[in-house]
Short mmCIF file of C-alpha atoms in Angstrom, two decimals:
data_model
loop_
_atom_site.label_atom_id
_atom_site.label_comp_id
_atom_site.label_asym_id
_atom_site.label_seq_id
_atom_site.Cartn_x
_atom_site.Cartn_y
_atom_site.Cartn_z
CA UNK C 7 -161.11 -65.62 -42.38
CA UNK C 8 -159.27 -62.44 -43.37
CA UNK C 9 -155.82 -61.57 -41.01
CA UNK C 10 -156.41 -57.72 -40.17
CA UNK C 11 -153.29 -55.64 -40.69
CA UNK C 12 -152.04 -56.17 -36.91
CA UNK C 13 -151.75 -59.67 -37.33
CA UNK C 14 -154.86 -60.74 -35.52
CA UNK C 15 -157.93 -62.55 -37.35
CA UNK C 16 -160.58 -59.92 -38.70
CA UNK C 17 -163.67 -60.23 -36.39
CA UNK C 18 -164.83 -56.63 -35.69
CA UNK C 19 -164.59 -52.98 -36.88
CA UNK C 20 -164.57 -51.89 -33.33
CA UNK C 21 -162.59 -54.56 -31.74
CA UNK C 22 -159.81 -53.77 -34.77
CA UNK C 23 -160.07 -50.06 -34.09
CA UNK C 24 -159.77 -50.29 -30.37
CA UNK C 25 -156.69 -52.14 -30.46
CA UNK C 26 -154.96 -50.82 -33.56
CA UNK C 27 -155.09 -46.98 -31.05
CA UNK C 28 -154.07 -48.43 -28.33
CA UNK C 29 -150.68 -50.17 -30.42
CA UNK C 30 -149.84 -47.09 -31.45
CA UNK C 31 -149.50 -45.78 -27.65
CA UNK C 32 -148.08 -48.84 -26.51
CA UNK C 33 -145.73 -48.24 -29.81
CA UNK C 34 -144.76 -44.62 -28.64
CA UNK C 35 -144.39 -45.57 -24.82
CA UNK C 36 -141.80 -48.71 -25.66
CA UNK C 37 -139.55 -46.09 -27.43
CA UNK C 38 -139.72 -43.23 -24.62
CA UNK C 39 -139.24 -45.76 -21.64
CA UNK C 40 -135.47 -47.34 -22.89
CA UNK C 41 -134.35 -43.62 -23.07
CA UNK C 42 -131.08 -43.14 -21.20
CA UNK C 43 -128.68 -40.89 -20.35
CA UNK C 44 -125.65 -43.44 -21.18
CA UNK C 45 -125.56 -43.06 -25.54
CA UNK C 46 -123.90 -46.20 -25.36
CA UNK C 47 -126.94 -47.62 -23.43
CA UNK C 48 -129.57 -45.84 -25.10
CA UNK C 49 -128.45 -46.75 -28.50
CA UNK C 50 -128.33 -50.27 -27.43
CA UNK C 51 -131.48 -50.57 -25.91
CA UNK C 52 -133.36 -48.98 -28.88
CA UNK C 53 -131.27 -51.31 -31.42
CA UNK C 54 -134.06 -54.19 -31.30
CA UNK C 55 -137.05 -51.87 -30.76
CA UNK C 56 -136.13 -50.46 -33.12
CA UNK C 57 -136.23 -53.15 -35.52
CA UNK C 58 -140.00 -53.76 -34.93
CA UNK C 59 -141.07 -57.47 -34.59
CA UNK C 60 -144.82 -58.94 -34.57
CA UNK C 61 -145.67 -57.25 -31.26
CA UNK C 62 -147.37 -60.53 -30.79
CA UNK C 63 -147.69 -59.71 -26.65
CA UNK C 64 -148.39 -56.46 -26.20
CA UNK C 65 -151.25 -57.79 -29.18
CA UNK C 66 -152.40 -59.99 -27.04
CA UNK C 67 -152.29 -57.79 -23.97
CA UNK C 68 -154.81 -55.15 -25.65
CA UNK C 69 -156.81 -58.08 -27.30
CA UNK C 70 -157.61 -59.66 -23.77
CA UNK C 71 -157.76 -56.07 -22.04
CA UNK C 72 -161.18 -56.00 -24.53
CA UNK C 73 -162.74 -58.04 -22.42
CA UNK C 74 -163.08 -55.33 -20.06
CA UNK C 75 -162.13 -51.64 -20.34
CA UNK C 76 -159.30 -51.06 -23.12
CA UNK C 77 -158.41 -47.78 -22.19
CA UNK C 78 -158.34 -48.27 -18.68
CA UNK C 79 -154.95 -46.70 -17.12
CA UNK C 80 -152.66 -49.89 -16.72
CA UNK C 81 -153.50 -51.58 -19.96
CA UNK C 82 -151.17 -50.17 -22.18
CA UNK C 83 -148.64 -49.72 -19.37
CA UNK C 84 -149.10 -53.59 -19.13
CA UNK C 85 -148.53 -54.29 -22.67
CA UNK C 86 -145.10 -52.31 -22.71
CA UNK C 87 -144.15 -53.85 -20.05
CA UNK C 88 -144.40 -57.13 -21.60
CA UNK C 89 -142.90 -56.44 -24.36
CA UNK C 90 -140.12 -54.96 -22.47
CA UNK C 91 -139.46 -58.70 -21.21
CA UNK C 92 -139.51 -60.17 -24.50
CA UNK C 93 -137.30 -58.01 -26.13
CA UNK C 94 -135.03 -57.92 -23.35
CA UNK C 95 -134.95 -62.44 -23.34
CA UNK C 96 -133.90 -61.59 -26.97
CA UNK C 97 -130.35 -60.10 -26.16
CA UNK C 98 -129.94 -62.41 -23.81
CA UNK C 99 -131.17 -65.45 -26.08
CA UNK C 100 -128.50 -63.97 -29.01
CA UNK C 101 -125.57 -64.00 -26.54
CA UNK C 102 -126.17 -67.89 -25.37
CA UNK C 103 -126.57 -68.94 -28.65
CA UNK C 104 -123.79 -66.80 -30.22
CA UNK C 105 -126.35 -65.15 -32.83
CA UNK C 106 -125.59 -63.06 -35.54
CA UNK C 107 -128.46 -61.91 -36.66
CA UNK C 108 -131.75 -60.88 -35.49
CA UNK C 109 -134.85 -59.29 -36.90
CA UNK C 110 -132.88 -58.90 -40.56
CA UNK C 111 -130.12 -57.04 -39.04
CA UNK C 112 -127.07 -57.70 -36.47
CA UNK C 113 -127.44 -58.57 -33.34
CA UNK C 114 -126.71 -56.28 -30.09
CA UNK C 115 -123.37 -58.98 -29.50
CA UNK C 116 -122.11 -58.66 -32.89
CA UNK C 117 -122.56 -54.97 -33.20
CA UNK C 118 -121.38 -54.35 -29.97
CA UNK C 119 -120.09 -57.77 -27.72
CA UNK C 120 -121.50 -59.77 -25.34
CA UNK C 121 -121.27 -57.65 -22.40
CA UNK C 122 -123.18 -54.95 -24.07
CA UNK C 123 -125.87 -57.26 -24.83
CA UNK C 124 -126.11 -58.94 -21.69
CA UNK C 125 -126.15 -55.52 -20.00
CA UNK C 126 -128.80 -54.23 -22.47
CA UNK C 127 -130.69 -56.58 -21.65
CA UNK C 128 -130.86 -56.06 -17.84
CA UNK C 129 -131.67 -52.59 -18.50
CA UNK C 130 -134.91 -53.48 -20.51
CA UNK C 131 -135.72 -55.90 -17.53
CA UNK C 132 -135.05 -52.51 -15.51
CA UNK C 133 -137.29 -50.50 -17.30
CA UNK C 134 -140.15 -52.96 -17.21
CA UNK C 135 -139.51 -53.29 -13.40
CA UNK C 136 -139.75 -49.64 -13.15
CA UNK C 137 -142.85 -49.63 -14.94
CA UNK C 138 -144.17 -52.66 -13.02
CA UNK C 139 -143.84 -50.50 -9.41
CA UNK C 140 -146.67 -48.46 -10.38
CA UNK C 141 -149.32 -51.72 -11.96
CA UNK C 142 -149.38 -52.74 -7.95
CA UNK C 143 -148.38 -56.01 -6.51
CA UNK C 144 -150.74 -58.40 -8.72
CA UNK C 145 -148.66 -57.25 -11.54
CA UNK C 146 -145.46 -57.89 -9.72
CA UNK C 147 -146.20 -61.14 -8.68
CA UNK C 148 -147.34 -62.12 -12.10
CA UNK C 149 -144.02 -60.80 -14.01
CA UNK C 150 -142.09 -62.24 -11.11
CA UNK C 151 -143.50 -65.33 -11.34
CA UNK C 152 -143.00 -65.55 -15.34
CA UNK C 153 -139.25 -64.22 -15.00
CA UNK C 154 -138.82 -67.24 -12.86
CA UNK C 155 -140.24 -69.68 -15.28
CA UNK C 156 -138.09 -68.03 -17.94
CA UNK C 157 -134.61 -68.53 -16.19
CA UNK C 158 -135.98 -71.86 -15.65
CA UNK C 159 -136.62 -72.70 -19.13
CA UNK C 160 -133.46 -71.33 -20.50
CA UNK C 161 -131.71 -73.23 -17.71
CA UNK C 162 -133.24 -76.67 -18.68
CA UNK C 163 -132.88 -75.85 -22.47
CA UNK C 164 -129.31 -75.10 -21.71
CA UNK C 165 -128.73 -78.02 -19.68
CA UNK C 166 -130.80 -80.50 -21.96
CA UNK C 167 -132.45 -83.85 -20.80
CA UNK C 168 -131.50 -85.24 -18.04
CA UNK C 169 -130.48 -89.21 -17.81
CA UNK C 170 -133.60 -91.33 -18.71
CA UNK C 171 -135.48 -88.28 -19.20
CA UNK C 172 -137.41 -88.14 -22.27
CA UNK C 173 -136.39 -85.65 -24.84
CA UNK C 174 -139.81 -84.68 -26.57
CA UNK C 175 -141.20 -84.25 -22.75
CA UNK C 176 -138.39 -82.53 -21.78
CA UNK C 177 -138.58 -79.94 -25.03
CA UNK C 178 -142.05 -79.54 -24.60
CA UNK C 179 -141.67 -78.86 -20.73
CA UNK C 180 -138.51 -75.99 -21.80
CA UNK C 181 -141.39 -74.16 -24.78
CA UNK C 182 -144.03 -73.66 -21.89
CA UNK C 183 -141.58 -72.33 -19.18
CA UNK C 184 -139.16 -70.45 -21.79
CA UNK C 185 -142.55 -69.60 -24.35
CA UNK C 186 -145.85 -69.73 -22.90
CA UNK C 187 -145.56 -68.17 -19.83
CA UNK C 188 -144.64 -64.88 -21.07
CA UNK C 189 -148.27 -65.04 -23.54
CA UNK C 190 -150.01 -66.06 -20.80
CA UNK C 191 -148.67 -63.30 -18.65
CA UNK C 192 -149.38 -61.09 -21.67
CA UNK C 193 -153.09 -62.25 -21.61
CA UNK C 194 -153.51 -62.12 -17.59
CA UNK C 195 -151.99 -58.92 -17.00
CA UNK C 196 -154.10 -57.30 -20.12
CA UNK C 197 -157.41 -58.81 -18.84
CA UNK C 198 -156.61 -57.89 -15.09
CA UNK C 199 -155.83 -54.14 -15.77
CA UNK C 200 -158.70 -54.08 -18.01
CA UNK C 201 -161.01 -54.73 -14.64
CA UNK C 202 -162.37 -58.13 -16.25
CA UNK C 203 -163.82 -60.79 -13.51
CA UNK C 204 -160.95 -62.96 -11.97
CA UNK C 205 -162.39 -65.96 -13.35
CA UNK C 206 -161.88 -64.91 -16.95
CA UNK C 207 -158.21 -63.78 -16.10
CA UNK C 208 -157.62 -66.94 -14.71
CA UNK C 209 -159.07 -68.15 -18.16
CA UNK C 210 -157.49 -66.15 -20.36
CA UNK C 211 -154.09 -67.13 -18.52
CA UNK C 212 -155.27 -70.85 -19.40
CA UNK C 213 -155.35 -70.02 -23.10
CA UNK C 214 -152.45 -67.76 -23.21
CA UNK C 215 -149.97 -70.69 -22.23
CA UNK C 216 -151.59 -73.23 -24.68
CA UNK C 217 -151.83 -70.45 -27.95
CA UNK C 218 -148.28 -69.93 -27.02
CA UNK C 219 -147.57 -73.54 -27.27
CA UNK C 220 -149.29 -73.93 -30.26
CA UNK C 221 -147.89 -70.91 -32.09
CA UNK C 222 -143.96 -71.91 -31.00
CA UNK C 223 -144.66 -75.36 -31.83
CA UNK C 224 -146.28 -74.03 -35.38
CA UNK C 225 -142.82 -72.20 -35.96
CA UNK C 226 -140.98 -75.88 -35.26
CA UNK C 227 -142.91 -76.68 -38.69
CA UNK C 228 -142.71 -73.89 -40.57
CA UNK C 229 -139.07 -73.79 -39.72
CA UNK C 230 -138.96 -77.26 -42.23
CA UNK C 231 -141.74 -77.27 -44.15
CA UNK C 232 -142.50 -73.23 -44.69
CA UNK C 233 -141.54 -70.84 -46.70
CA UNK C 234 -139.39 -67.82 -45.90
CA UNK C 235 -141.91 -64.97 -46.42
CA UNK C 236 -144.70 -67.29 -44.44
CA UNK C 237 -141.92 -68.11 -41.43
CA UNK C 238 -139.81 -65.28 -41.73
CA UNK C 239 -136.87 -66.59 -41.82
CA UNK C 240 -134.66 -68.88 -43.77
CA UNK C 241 -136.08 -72.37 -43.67
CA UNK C 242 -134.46 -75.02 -42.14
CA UNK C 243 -132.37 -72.66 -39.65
CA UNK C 244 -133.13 -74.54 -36.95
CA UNK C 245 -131.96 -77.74 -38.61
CA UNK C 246 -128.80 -75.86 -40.03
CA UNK C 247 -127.73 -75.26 -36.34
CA UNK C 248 -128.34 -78.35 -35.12
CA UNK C 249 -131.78 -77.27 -32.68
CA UNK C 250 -133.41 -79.95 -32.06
CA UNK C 251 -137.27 -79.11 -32.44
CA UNK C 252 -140.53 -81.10 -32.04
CA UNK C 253 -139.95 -83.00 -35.75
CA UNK C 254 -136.38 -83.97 -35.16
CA UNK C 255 -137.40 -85.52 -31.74
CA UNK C 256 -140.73 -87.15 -33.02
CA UNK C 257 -137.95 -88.40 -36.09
CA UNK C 258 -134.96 -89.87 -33.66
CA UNK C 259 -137.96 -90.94 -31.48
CA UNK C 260 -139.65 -92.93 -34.07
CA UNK C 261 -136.46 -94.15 -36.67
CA UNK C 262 -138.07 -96.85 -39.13
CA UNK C 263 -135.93 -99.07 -41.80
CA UNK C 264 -134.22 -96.59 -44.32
CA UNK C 265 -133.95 -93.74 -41.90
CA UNK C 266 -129.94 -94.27 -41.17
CA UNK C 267 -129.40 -91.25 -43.44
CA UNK C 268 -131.59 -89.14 -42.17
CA UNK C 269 -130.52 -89.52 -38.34
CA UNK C 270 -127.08 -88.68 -39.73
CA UNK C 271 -127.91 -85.60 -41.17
CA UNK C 272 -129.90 -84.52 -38.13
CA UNK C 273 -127.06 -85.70 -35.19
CA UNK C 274 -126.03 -82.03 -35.42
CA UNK C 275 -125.51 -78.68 -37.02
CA UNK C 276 -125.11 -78.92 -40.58
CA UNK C 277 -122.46 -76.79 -42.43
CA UNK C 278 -122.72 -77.95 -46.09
CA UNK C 279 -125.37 -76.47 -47.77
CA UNK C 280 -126.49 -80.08 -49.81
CA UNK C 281 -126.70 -82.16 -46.70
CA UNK C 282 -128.94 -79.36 -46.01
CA UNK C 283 -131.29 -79.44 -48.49
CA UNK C 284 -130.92 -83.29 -48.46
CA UNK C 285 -131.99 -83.31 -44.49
CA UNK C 286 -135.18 -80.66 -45.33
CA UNK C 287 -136.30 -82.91 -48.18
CA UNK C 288 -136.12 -86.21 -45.91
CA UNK C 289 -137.23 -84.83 -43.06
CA UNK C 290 -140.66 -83.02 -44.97
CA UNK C 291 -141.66 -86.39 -46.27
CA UNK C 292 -140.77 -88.30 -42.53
CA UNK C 293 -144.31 -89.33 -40.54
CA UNK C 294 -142.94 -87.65 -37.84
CA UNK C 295 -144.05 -84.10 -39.32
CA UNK C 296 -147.51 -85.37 -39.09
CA UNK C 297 -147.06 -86.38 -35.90
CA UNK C 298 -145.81 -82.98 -34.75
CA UNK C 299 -148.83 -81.24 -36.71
CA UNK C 300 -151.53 -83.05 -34.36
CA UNK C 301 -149.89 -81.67 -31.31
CA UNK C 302 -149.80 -78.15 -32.12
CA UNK C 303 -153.55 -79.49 -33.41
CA UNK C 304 -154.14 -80.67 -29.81
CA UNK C 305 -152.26 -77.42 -28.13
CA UNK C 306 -154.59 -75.16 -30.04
CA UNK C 307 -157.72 -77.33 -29.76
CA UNK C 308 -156.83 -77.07 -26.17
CA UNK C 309 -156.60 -73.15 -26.47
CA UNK C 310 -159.87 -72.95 -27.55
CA UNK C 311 -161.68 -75.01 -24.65
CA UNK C 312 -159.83 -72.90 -22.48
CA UNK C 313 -162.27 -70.01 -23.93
CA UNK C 314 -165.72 -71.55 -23.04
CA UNK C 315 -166.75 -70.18 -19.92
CA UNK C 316 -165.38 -66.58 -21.38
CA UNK C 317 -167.94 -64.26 -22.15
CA UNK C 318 -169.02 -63.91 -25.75
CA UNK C 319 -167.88 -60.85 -26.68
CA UNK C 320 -166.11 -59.70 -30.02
CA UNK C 321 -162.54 -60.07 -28.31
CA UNK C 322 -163.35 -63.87 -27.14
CA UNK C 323 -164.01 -64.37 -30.88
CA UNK C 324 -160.90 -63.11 -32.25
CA UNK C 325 -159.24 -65.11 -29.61
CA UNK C 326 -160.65 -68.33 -31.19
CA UNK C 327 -159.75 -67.60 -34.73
CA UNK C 328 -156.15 -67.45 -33.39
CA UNK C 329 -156.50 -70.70 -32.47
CA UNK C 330 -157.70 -71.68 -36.22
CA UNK C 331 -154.70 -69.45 -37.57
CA UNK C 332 -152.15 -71.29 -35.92
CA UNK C 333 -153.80 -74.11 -37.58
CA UNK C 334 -153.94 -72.86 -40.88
CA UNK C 335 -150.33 -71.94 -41.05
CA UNK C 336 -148.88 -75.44 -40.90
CA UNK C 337 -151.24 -76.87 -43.04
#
């Protein structure tokens, strides 16, 4: 299946027309809304909007809103404010892990410094807030609710695994708290302000917090096995800074005979470029990659059941060739 240009599988004319107007607003709104009177502030805040990004929520947001009325007031409102949120955890995310780059440039802390970012970042939690006040208390409690999870999931990603806890649960339990609960809120609040029935919001909230697992756990792979203009990025950051995703678990998890080197390698961040390339190669040919292919396999198969009981509509279907997409890119 053909990949429209806004990132979302090619289903319908309409569907694709709808959604590609309604980006453009949400596009135009995000830019007015972290205006500010501070040109410290207001250059800050714009820095990472700036700089684009998949728009992979407010996508979402609009995609789910077609299950009702698109242009309904609070959809697009809905979709900035997500976004809002997203880009906002970014600054925040860059700080804690001392980042010097994001979206092909430098980050708000090393352009600036930490209190910047951090600061930058509350204001973009601001401005959704503000945005939020007029969406009514539905949409409060939902954002609310998410923020929550995603102080929680930073905290526990932060923290690490507890004593006797198991590390692949505990990573998986940090992506849907720190991840999927921001999709899913992207999903919910799109369908809700669309007017859709409060059984498919409920749905679409399902598959919101399983696509998101699936696509975050995708990236795990691609961050190994991909290559840089598939992923994005450099493969193998991850590994280079010693994260330890889904396929380094399911590796330490699983050690056979021979693997001594290996477990070496991935102990920590990894400085010299050969052990590098020498950890990538071992890793991409260790069972454990195939082992964390069937779970973003089971996360997205899982996505897609959440969709049965939606109504069949053009939006449903583009919904379910996400689920093949995510599929398709770690194959």
């Amino acid at each position: 299946m053909s990949v429209s240009s806004l990132g979302i599988p090619s289903v319908d004319a309409d569907l694709e027309a709808s959604v590609s107007s309604a980006l453009d607003d949400v596009e135009q709104r995000l830019h007015e809304a972290v205006k500010s009177d501070d040109d410290v502030l207001s250059e800050a805040s714009r820095h990472l909007v700036r700089a684009g990004g998949k728009r992979f929520r407010p996508l979402l947001t609009l995609v789910a809103a077609s299950f009702g009325d698109i242009e309904a007031p609070g959809v697009v409102p809905a979709a900035v404010v997500v976004e809002l949120t997203h880009v906002g955890t970014l600054y925040h995310d860059d700080v804690m892990d001392e980042a010097q780059l994001r979206r092909g440039g430098p980050s708000a802390n090393a352009r600036w410094d930490n209190t910047v970012a951090i600061l930058t970042g509350d204001f973009l939690f601001a401005c959704a807030s503000d945005m939020l006040a007029d969406l009514g208390p539905e949409s409060v409690r939902i954002q609310a609710r998410t923020f929550r999870r995603l102080v929680q999931g930073q905290l526990r990603e932060t923290i690490g695994a507890g004593e006797g806890e198991d590390p692949v649960e505990h990573y998986l339990s940090v992506l849907t708290d720190k991840t999927a609960s921001l999709i899913a809120a992207s999903v919910r609040l799109g369908a809700l302000h669309a007017g859709a029935d409060s059984d498919v919001v409920d749905m679409l909230g399902d598959y919101g917090e399983r696509i998101g697992m699936a696509f975050q756990l995708a990236d795990d792979l691609l961050d190994i096995a991909g290559e840089s203009a598939l992923s994005g990025k450099t493969p193998g950051t991850d590994l280079r800074e010693g994260v330890a995703t889904l396929p380094v678990l399911y590796a330490r998890r699983a050690a056979r005979a021979g693997d001594e080197r290996l477990l070496e390698l991935i102990s920590g961040p990894i400085a010299d470029d050969s052990d590098h390339a020498e950890a990538l190669r071992l890793l991409r040919a260790h069972p454990a990659m195939e082992e964390a292919r069937r779970e973003v396999f089971r996360w997205a198969d899982d996505a897609r059941a959440a969709l049965a009981s939606v109504p069949d509509v053009p939006a449903r279907r583009a919904l379910e060739a996400l689920c093949d997409t995510v599929v398709t890119r770690t194959s």
